[in-house]
């Protein structure tokens, strides 16, 4: 079983701990601080564990030509990609305000550090853990510097290969043991045939000493619930207040009713995972008493007869007698009294019967 670690103060992940649910607000706030606060409140009200944003120091994430590139998409907030990103980027003071608000209402707050300087700021902001977005998972110098900060890490794996993920593990593990991998496919929205949930199992086998999770960009909640049933211990989903808003992530995001439904479904599935021990449960006793079958006499059996299989059958009997699985054990045993046709075979009717104890 994957080891546990404390991802946030008082909240462990891995092992038998409940799935940690991250509501990824990202930049779906439209660059509006009030909307961002409404989304944090929504994440809290829907039962998510953490509200997460994306922090960039643009001159460190993009080169000049990338920022100057014309951006004519219907989702654009400016004439160039730089203008677009600046519209959506909150200042340091605004991040401090958002973190304070999250703390006041009782939900964990963090962000993906989209470049090394953003990580420096988030470290100063004292976020509980660092989220490494898929675009930086193969950025090995970034990973090493982030790991050395000593905070827990959640590392997405979109666009990466298994070989790269082994390298990531080898870089991070000796520096900082408190991290987990999320299976992720970087497409928005993500089609079911490209989800590849079986990678969760592959990660669990390849990295048995860290928790494994899932970051989903699909529509709906079914695939994310399935990921948790497969053992995902951290789940991240993009959220929005309105899928029709301008922005490329909204279509792959969950609206409040969907997020609430997802959280409820996950908690139900976690209860349903239960125990690996198969046994008759107390809740089944009523059904067993009403419909559980017993061995009964197929024909009239005289006193002293030695039971053969053709004397016996299985029916719902009154009173209860030997369970069906005992029918072969009864063959060859002698009866102490006559038994009528269709009568339940009971222990009292069988000579020298020793009741077998079920293990």
CSV table of C-alpha atoms in Angstrom, one decimal:
chain,number,residue,atom,x,y,z
A,1,UNK,CA,0.0,0.0,0.0
A,2,UNK,CA,1.3,3.4,-0.9
A,3,UNK,CA,2.7,5.4,2.0
A,4,UNK,CA,0.8,8.2,3.5
A,5,UNK,CA,2.1,11.8,4.0
A,6,UNK,CA,0.6,15.0,5.2
A,7,UNK,CA,-0.4,17.1,2.2
A,8,UNK,CA,-2.0,19.9,4.2
A,9,UNK,CA,-1.9,20.6,7.9
A,10,UNK,CA,-4.0,17.8,9.5
A,11,UNK,CA,-4.9,16.2,6.2
A,12,UNK,CA,-3.0,13.1,5.1
A,13,UNK,CA,-3.2,11.4,1.7
A,14,UNK,CA,-2.5,7.9,0.6
A,15,UNK,CA,-3.1,4.6,2.3
A,16,UNK,CA,-6.6,4.3,3.6
A,17,UNK,CA,-7.1,8.1,3.7
A,18,UNK,CA,-10.1,9.6,1.8
A,19,UNK,CA,-9.4,11.0,-1.6
A,20,UNK,CA,-8.2,14.6,-1.4
A,21,UNK,CA,-10.3,16.7,-3.9
A,22,UNK,CA,-8.8,19.7,-5.5
A,23,UNK,CA,-11.1,22.2,-7.2
A,24,UNK,CA,-8.9,23.7,-9.9
A,25,UNK,CA,-10.1,27.3,-10.5
A,26,UNK,CA,-7.0,28.0,-12.6
A,27,UNK,CA,-7.8,31.1,-14.6
A,28,UNK,CA,-11.6,30.5,-14.9
A,29,UNK,CA,-12.0,33.6,-12.7
A,30,UNK,CA,-11.8,35.8,-15.8
A,31,UNK,CA,-9.3,38.1,-14.0
A,32,UNK,CA,-12.0,39.2,-11.6
A,33,UNK,CA,-11.1,39.0,-7.8
A,34,UNK,CA,-14.7,38.9,-6.7
A,35,UNK,CA,-15.4,36.0,-9.1
A,36,UNK,CA,-12.4,34.2,-7.7
A,37,UNK,CA,-13.7,34.6,-4.2
A,38,UNK,CA,-17.1,33.3,-5.3
A,39,UNK,CA,-15.4,30.3,-6.8
A,40,UNK,CA,-13.4,29.6,-3.6
A,41,UNK,CA,-16.7,29.7,-1.7
A,42,UNK,CA,-18.3,27.4,-4.3
A,43,UNK,CA,-15.5,24.9,-3.9
A,44,UNK,CA,-15.9,25.0,-0.1
A,45,UNK,CA,-19.7,24.6,-0.3
A,46,UNK,CA,-19.5,21.7,-2.7
A,47,UNK,CA,-17.2,19.8,-0.3
A,48,UNK,CA,-13.8,20.1,-2.1
A,49,UNK,CA,-10.7,20.0,0.1
A,50,UNK,CA,-8.7,22.6,-1.7
A,51,UNK,CA,-9.2,25.6,-4.1
A,52,UNK,CA,-6.3,25.9,-6.5
A,53,UNK,CA,-5.2,28.6,-8.9
A,54,UNK,CA,-2.4,29.0,-11.5
A,55,UNK,CA,0.4,31.5,-10.7
A,56,UNK,CA,2.8,32.8,-13.4
A,57,UNK,CA,5.5,35.4,-13.4
A,58,UNK,CA,4.9,36.0,-17.1
A,59,UNK,CA,8.4,37.2,-18.1
A,60,UNK,CA,9.9,34.0,-16.6
A,61,UNK,CA,7.3,31.7,-18.1
A,62,UNK,CA,7.3,33.1,-21.7
A,63,UNK,CA,9.9,34.7,-23.8
A,64,UNK,CA,9.3,38.1,-25.4
A,65,UNK,CA,8.2,36.7,-28.8
A,66,UNK,CA,5.6,34.4,-27.1
A,67,UNK,CA,4.2,37.3,-25.2
A,68,UNK,CA,4.1,39.5,-28.3
A,69,UNK,CA,2.4,36.9,-30.4
A,70,UNK,CA,-1.0,38.0,-31.8
A,71,UNK,CA,-3.9,36.3,-30.1
A,72,UNK,CA,-7.1,36.4,-32.0
A,73,UNK,CA,-8.9,33.5,-30.4
A,74,UNK,CA,-12.6,34.0,-29.3
A,75,UNK,CA,-11.2,33.4,-25.8
A,76,UNK,CA,-8.7,36.2,-26.0
A,77,UNK,CA,-8.6,39.0,-23.4
A,78,UNK,CA,-6.1,41.1,-25.4
A,79,UNK,CA,-4.6,41.6,-28.8
A,80,UNK,CA,-1.4,39.7,-27.9
A,81,UNK,CA,-0.9,36.6,-25.8
A,82,UNK,CA,0.9,38.8,-23.3
A,83,UNK,CA,-2.0,41.1,-22.9
A,84,UNK,CA,-4.3,38.2,-22.6
A,85,UNK,CA,-2.3,36.5,-19.9
A,86,UNK,CA,-1.8,39.8,-18.0
A,87,UNK,CA,-5.5,40.3,-17.8
A,88,UNK,CA,-5.9,36.9,-16.2
A,89,UNK,CA,-2.9,37.1,-13.8
A,90,UNK,CA,-3.5,38.2,-10.2
A,91,UNK,CA,-0.9,40.3,-8.4
A,92,UNK,CA,0.9,39.1,-5.3
A,93,UNK,CA,-1.3,41.2,-3.1
A,94,UNK,CA,-4.4,39.8,-4.7
A,95,UNK,CA,-3.0,36.3,-4.0
A,96,UNK,CA,-2.5,37.1,-0.4
A,97,UNK,CA,-6.1,38.4,-0.3
A,98,UNK,CA,-7.4,35.2,-1.8
A,99,UNK,CA,-5.4,32.9,0.5
A,100,UNK,CA,-6.7,34.9,3.5
A,101,UNK,CA,-10.3,34.5,2.3
A,102,UNK,CA,-9.8,30.8,1.8
A,103,UNK,CA,-8.5,30.4,5.3
A,104,UNK,CA,-11.4,32.5,6.7
A,105,UNK,CA,-14.0,30.1,5.2
A,106,UNK,CA,-12.0,26.9,6.0
A,107,UNK,CA,-10.7,25.5,2.7
A,108,UNK,CA,-7.1,24.8,1.8
A,109,UNK,CA,-5.6,27.2,-0.8
A,110,UNK,CA,-2.7,26.6,-3.3
A,111,UNK,CA,-1.6,27.2,-6.9
A,112,UNK,CA,0.4,25.7,-9.6
A,113,UNK,CA,3.7,27.6,-9.8
A,114,UNK,CA,4.1,27.9,-13.6
A,115,UNK,CA,7.7,29.0,-13.5
A,116,UNK,CA,10.5,29.1,-10.9
A,117,UNK,CA,9.8,32.6,-9.8
A,118,UNK,CA,6.2,31.8,-9.2
A,119,UNK,CA,7.3,28.9,-7.0
A,120,UNK,CA,9.4,31.4,-5.0
A,121,UNK,CA,6.4,33.6,-4.5
A,122,UNK,CA,4.1,30.6,-3.5
A,123,UNK,CA,6.8,29.5,-1.0
A,124,UNK,CA,6.8,32.9,0.5
A,125,UNK,CA,3.0,32.8,0.5
A,126,UNK,CA,3.2,29.6,2.6
A,127,UNK,CA,0.9,27.4,0.5
A,128,UNK,CA,0.6,23.9,2.1
A,129,UNK,CA,1.8,22.1,-1.0
A,130,UNK,CA,3.1,22.8,-4.5
A,131,UNK,CA,1.2,21.7,-7.6
A,132,UNK,CA,3.4,20.9,-10.6
A,133,UNK,CA,1.5,21.3,-13.8
A,134,UNK,CA,2.0,18.9,-16.6
A,135,UNK,CA,4.0,21.5,-18.6
A,136,UNK,CA,6.7,21.5,-16.0
A,137,UNK,CA,6.9,17.8,-15.2
A,138,UNK,CA,9.8,17.3,-17.6
A,139,UNK,CA,11.4,20.6,-16.5
A,140,UNK,CA,14.0,18.9,-14.3
A,141,UNK,CA,15.9,22.0,-13.0
A,142,UNK,CA,12.5,23.4,-11.9
A,143,UNK,CA,11.5,20.1,-10.3
A,144,UNK,CA,14.7,19.9,-8.3
A,145,UNK,CA,14.5,23.5,-7.1
A,146,UNK,CA,10.8,23.0,-6.2
A,147,UNK,CA,11.5,19.8,-4.3
A,148,UNK,CA,14.3,21.4,-2.3
A,149,UNK,CA,11.7,23.9,-0.8
A,150,UNK,CA,10.6,21.0,1.3
A,151,UNK,CA,6.8,21.3,0.8
A,152,UNK,CA,4.7,18.4,-0.4
A,153,UNK,CA,4.3,18.1,-4.1
A,154,UNK,CA,1.4,17.0,-6.4
A,155,UNK,CA,2.8,16.3,-9.9
A,156,UNK,CA,0.6,15.9,-13.0
A,157,UNK,CA,1.8,13.8,-15.9
A,158,UNK,CA,0.1,15.1,-19.0
A,159,UNK,CA,2.2,14.9,-22.2
A,160,UNK,CA,4.8,12.7,-20.5
A,161,UNK,CA,6.0,9.1,-21.0
A,162,UNK,CA,6.5,6.4,-18.4
A,163,UNK,CA,10.3,6.8,-18.9
A,164,UNK,CA,10.0,10.5,-18.0
A,165,UNK,CA,8.0,9.7,-14.9
A,166,UNK,CA,10.7,7.3,-13.7
A,167,UNK,CA,13.2,10.1,-14.2
A,168,UNK,CA,10.9,12.5,-12.2
A,169,UNK,CA,10.7,10.0,-9.4
A,170,UNK,CA,14.4,9.6,-9.3
A,171,UNK,CA,15.0,13.3,-9.1
A,172,UNK,CA,12.3,14.2,-6.5
A,173,UNK,CA,12.4,11.1,-4.2
A,174,UNK,CA,15.9,11.6,-2.7
A,175,UNK,CA,15.2,15.3,-2.1
A,176,UNK,CA,11.6,15.3,-0.9
A,177,UNK,CA,9.7,12.0,-0.2
A,178,UNK,CA,6.3,13.7,0.2
A,179,UNK,CA,4.9,13.8,-3.3
A,180,UNK,CA,2.4,12.0,-5.5
A,181,UNK,CA,1.8,11.5,-9.3
A,182,UNK,CA,-1.5,12.3,-11.0
A,183,UNK,CA,-2.4,10.5,-14.2
A,184,UNK,CA,-3.4,13.2,-16.7
A,185,UNK,CA,-4.1,13.7,-20.4
A,186,UNK,CA,-3.6,17.3,-21.5
A,187,UNK,CA,-6.6,17.8,-23.8
A,188,UNK,CA,-9.5,20.2,-23.2
A,189,UNK,CA,-12.2,18.8,-23.1
A,190,UNK,CA,-10.8,15.2,-22.9
A,191,UNK,CA,-12.4,12.4,-24.8
A,192,UNK,CA,-13.0,9.1,-22.9
A,193,UNK,CA,-10.8,7.1,-25.2
A,194,UNK,CA,-7.9,9.3,-24.3
A,195,UNK,CA,-8.2,9.1,-20.6
A,196,UNK,CA,-6.3,5.8,-20.0
A,197,UNK,CA,-7.3,5.1,-16.4
A,198,UNK,CA,-5.2,2.0,-16.5
A,199,UNK,CA,-2.1,4.2,-16.2
A,200,UNK,CA,-3.3,4.7,-12.6
A,201,UNK,CA,-2.7,0.9,-12.1
A,202,UNK,CA,0.6,1.1,-13.9
A,203,UNK,CA,1.8,4.0,-11.7
A,204,UNK,CA,0.7,2.0,-8.6
A,205,UNK,CA,2.8,-0.9,-9.7
A,206,UNK,CA,5.8,1.2,-10.8
A,207,UNK,CA,5.8,3.6,-7.8
A,208,UNK,CA,4.3,1.6,-4.9
A,209,UNK,CA,5.7,3.9,-2.2
A,210,UNK,CA,3.9,7.1,-3.3
A,211,UNK,CA,0.2,7.9,-3.6
A,212,UNK,CA,-1.3,8.0,-7.1
A,213,UNK,CA,-4.1,10.3,-8.2
A,214,UNK,CA,-5.9,11.6,-11.2
A,215,UNK,CA,-6.3,15.0,-12.9
A,216,UNK,CA,-9.2,15.0,-15.3
A,217,UNK,CA,-10.2,17.3,-18.1
A,218,UNK,CA,-13.2,15.3,-19.3
A,219,UNK,CA,-16.8,16.3,-19.1
A,220,UNK,CA,-19.1,14.8,-16.5
A,221,UNK,CA,-18.1,13.0,-13.3
A,222,UNK,CA,-18.3,9.2,-14.2
A,223,UNK,CA,-14.6,8.9,-15.2
A,224,UNK,CA,-13.4,10.7,-12.1
A,225,UNK,CA,-15.5,8.5,-9.8
A,226,UNK,CA,-14.0,5.5,-11.6
A,227,UNK,CA,-10.5,6.8,-11.0
A,228,UNK,CA,-11.2,7.0,-7.2
A,229,UNK,CA,-12.6,3.4,-7.3
A,230,UNK,CA,-9.3,2.4,-8.9
A,231,UNK,CA,-7.4,3.9,-6.0
A,232,UNK,CA,-6.8,7.6,-6.9
A,233,UNK,CA,-5.9,9.3,-3.6
A,234,UNK,CA,-5.8,12.9,-5.0
A,235,UNK,CA,-8.3,14.1,-7.6
A,236,UNK,CA,-8.2,17.4,-9.4
A,237,UNK,CA,-10.9,18.8,-11.6
A,238,UNK,CA,-11.3,22.2,-13.2
A,239,UNK,CA,-14.3,24.1,-12.0
A,240,UNK,CA,-16.3,27.1,-13.3
A,241,UNK,CA,-19.4,29.1,-12.4
A,242,UNK,CA,-20.6,29.0,-16.0
A,243,UNK,CA,-19.4,26.8,-18.9
A,244,UNK,CA,-20.5,29.4,-21.4
A,245,UNK,CA,-18.0,32.0,-20.2
A,246,UNK,CA,-15.1,33.1,-22.4
A,247,UNK,CA,-12.0,30.9,-21.8
A,248,UNK,CA,-10.7,27.6,-23.2
A,249,UNK,CA,-11.0,25.7,-19.9
A,250,UNK,CA,-14.6,26.3,-19.1
A,251,UNK,CA,-16.0,23.5,-21.3
A,252,UNK,CA,-13.7,21.0,-19.5
A,253,UNK,CA,-14.8,22.3,-16.1
A,254,UNK,CA,-17.5,21.3,-13.6
A,255,UNK,CA,-20.2,23.7,-12.7
A,256,UNK,CA,-21.3,23.9,-9.0
A,257,UNK,CA,-24.0,21.2,-9.2
A,258,UNK,CA,-21.6,18.8,-10.9
A,259,UNK,CA,-18.8,19.4,-8.4
A,260,UNK,CA,-21.2,18.8,-5.5
A,261,UNK,CA,-22.4,15.6,-7.2
A,262,UNK,CA,-18.8,14.5,-7.8
A,263,UNK,CA,-17.8,15.0,-4.2
A,264,UNK,CA,-20.9,13.1,-3.0
A,265,UNK,CA,-20.3,10.3,-5.4
A,266,UNK,CA,-16.7,9.9,-4.4
A,267,UNK,CA,-17.6,9.7,-0.7
A,268,UNK,CA,-20.2,7.1,-1.5
A,269,UNK,CA,-17.7,5.0,-3.5
A,270,UNK,CA,-15.2,5.3,-0.7
A,271,UNK,CA,-17.7,3.9,1.8
A,272,UNK,CA,-18.7,1.2,-0.7
A,273,UNK,CA,-15.0,0.0,-1.2
A,274,UNK,CA,-15.3,-1.5,2.3
A,275,UNK,CA,-13.5,-4.7,3.3
A,276,UNK,CA,-11.8,-7.3,1.2
A,277,UNK,CA,-13.2,-10.1,3.5
A,278,UNK,CA,-16.2,-11.9,2.0
A,279,UNK,CA,-18.6,-13.0,4.6
A,280,UNK,CA,-22.3,-13.1,5.5
A,281,UNK,CA,-23.0,-9.6,6.8
A,282,UNK,CA,-25.4,-8.5,9.5
A,283,UNK,CA,-27.3,-6.5,6.9
A,284,UNK,CA,-27.9,-9.7,4.9
A,285,UNK,CA,-29.4,-11.6,7.8
A,286,UNK,CA,-33.0,-10.6,7.0
A,287,UNK,CA,-32.7,-11.7,3.4
A,288,UNK,CA,-31.0,-14.9,4.4
A,289,UNK,CA,-33.7,-15.7,6.9
A,290,UNK,CA,-36.4,-15.1,4.3
A,291,UNK,CA,-34.9,-16.5,1.2
A,292,UNK,CA,-31.8,-18.5,2.2
A,293,UNK,CA,-32.2,-22.2,1.1
A,294,UNK,CA,-31.8,-25.4,3.1
A,295,UNK,CA,-31.3,-29.1,2.3
A,296,UNK,CA,-34.7,-30.9,2.3
A,297,UNK,CA,-35.9,-34.4,1.8
A,298,UNK,CA,-36.6,-35.1,-1.9
A,299,UNK,CA,-38.4,-38.4,-0.9
A,300,UNK,CA,-39.5,-39.9,2.4
A,301,UNK,CA,-36.5,-41.2,4.3
A,302,UNK,CA,-37.0,-44.0,6.8
A,303,UNK,CA,-35.3,-44.1,10.2
A,304,UNK,CA,-31.7,-45.6,10.0
A,305,UNK,CA,-31.4,-44.9,6.3
A,306,UNK,CA,-28.0,-43.8,4.9
A,307,UNK,CA,-28.4,-40.6,3.0
A,308,UNK,CA,-27.7,-40.6,-0.8
A,309,UNK,CA,-27.7,-37.6,-3.1
A,310,UNK,CA,-30.9,-38.7,-4.8
A,311,UNK,CA,-32.7,-38.4,-1.5
A,312,UNK,CA,-31.9,-34.8,-1.1
A,313,UNK,CA,-32.7,-31.5,-2.8
A,314,UNK,CA,-32.4,-27.7,-2.0
A,315,UNK,CA,-35.4,-25.4,-1.3
A,316,UNK,CA,-36.3,-22.4,0.8
A,317,UNK,CA,-37.2,-24.4,4.0
A,318,UNK,CA,-39.1,-23.9,7.2
A,319,UNK,CA,-37.5,-24.4,9.6
A,320,UNK,CA,-34.0,-23.6,8.5
A,321,UNK,CA,-31.7,-26.7,8.2
A,322,UNK,CA,-28.4,-27.5,6.6
A,323,UNK,CA,-27.3,-24.8,4.1
A,324,UNK,CA,-27.0,-25.9,0.4
A,325,UNK,CA,-23.2,-26.1,0.6
A,326,UNK,CA,-23.5,-29.0,3.1
A,327,UNK,CA,-25.4,-31.3,0.8
A,328,UNK,CA,-22.4,-33.3,-0.2
A,329,UNK,CA,-21.2,-33.6,3.4
A,330,UNK,CA,-24.6,-35.3,4.3
A,331,UNK,CA,-24.2,-38.0,1.7
A,332,UNK,CA,-23.2,-41.3,3.6
A,333,UNK,CA,-24.6,-40.1,7.0
A,334,UNK,CA,-27.3,-42.1,8.8
A,335,UNK,CA,-30.6,-40.5,10.0
A,336,UNK,CA,-31.8,-41.1,13.5
A,337,UNK,CA,-35.5,-40.8,12.7
A,338,UNK,CA,-37.8,-41.0,9.7
A,339,UNK,CA,-38.0,-37.8,7.6
A,340,UNK,CA,-41.1,-37.0,5.5
A,341,UNK,CA,-40.9,-36.0,1.9
A,342,UNK,CA,-40.2,-32.2,1.6
A,343,UNK,CA,-39.2,-31.9,5.2
A,344,UNK,CA,-36.1,-29.9,6.2
A,345,UNK,CA,-33.1,-31.9,7.1
A,346,UNK,CA,-32.0,-30.7,10.6
A,347,UNK,CA,-29.0,-31.5,12.7
A,348,UNK,CA,-31.2,-33.3,15.2
A,349,UNK,CA,-32.2,-35.8,12.5
A,350,UNK,CA,-28.7,-36.8,11.5
A,351,UNK,CA,-26.6,-39.3,13.6
A,352,UNK,CA,-23.3,-38.2,15.0
A,353,UNK,CA,-23.4,-35.0,13.1
A,354,UNK,CA,-20.5,-32.6,13.9
A,355,UNK,CA,-21.2,-29.1,12.8
A,356,UNK,CA,-18.4,-27.6,10.6
A,357,UNK,CA,-17.2,-24.2,11.6
A,358,UNK,CA,-17.0,-21.8,8.8
A,359,UNK,CA,-13.7,-19.9,8.5
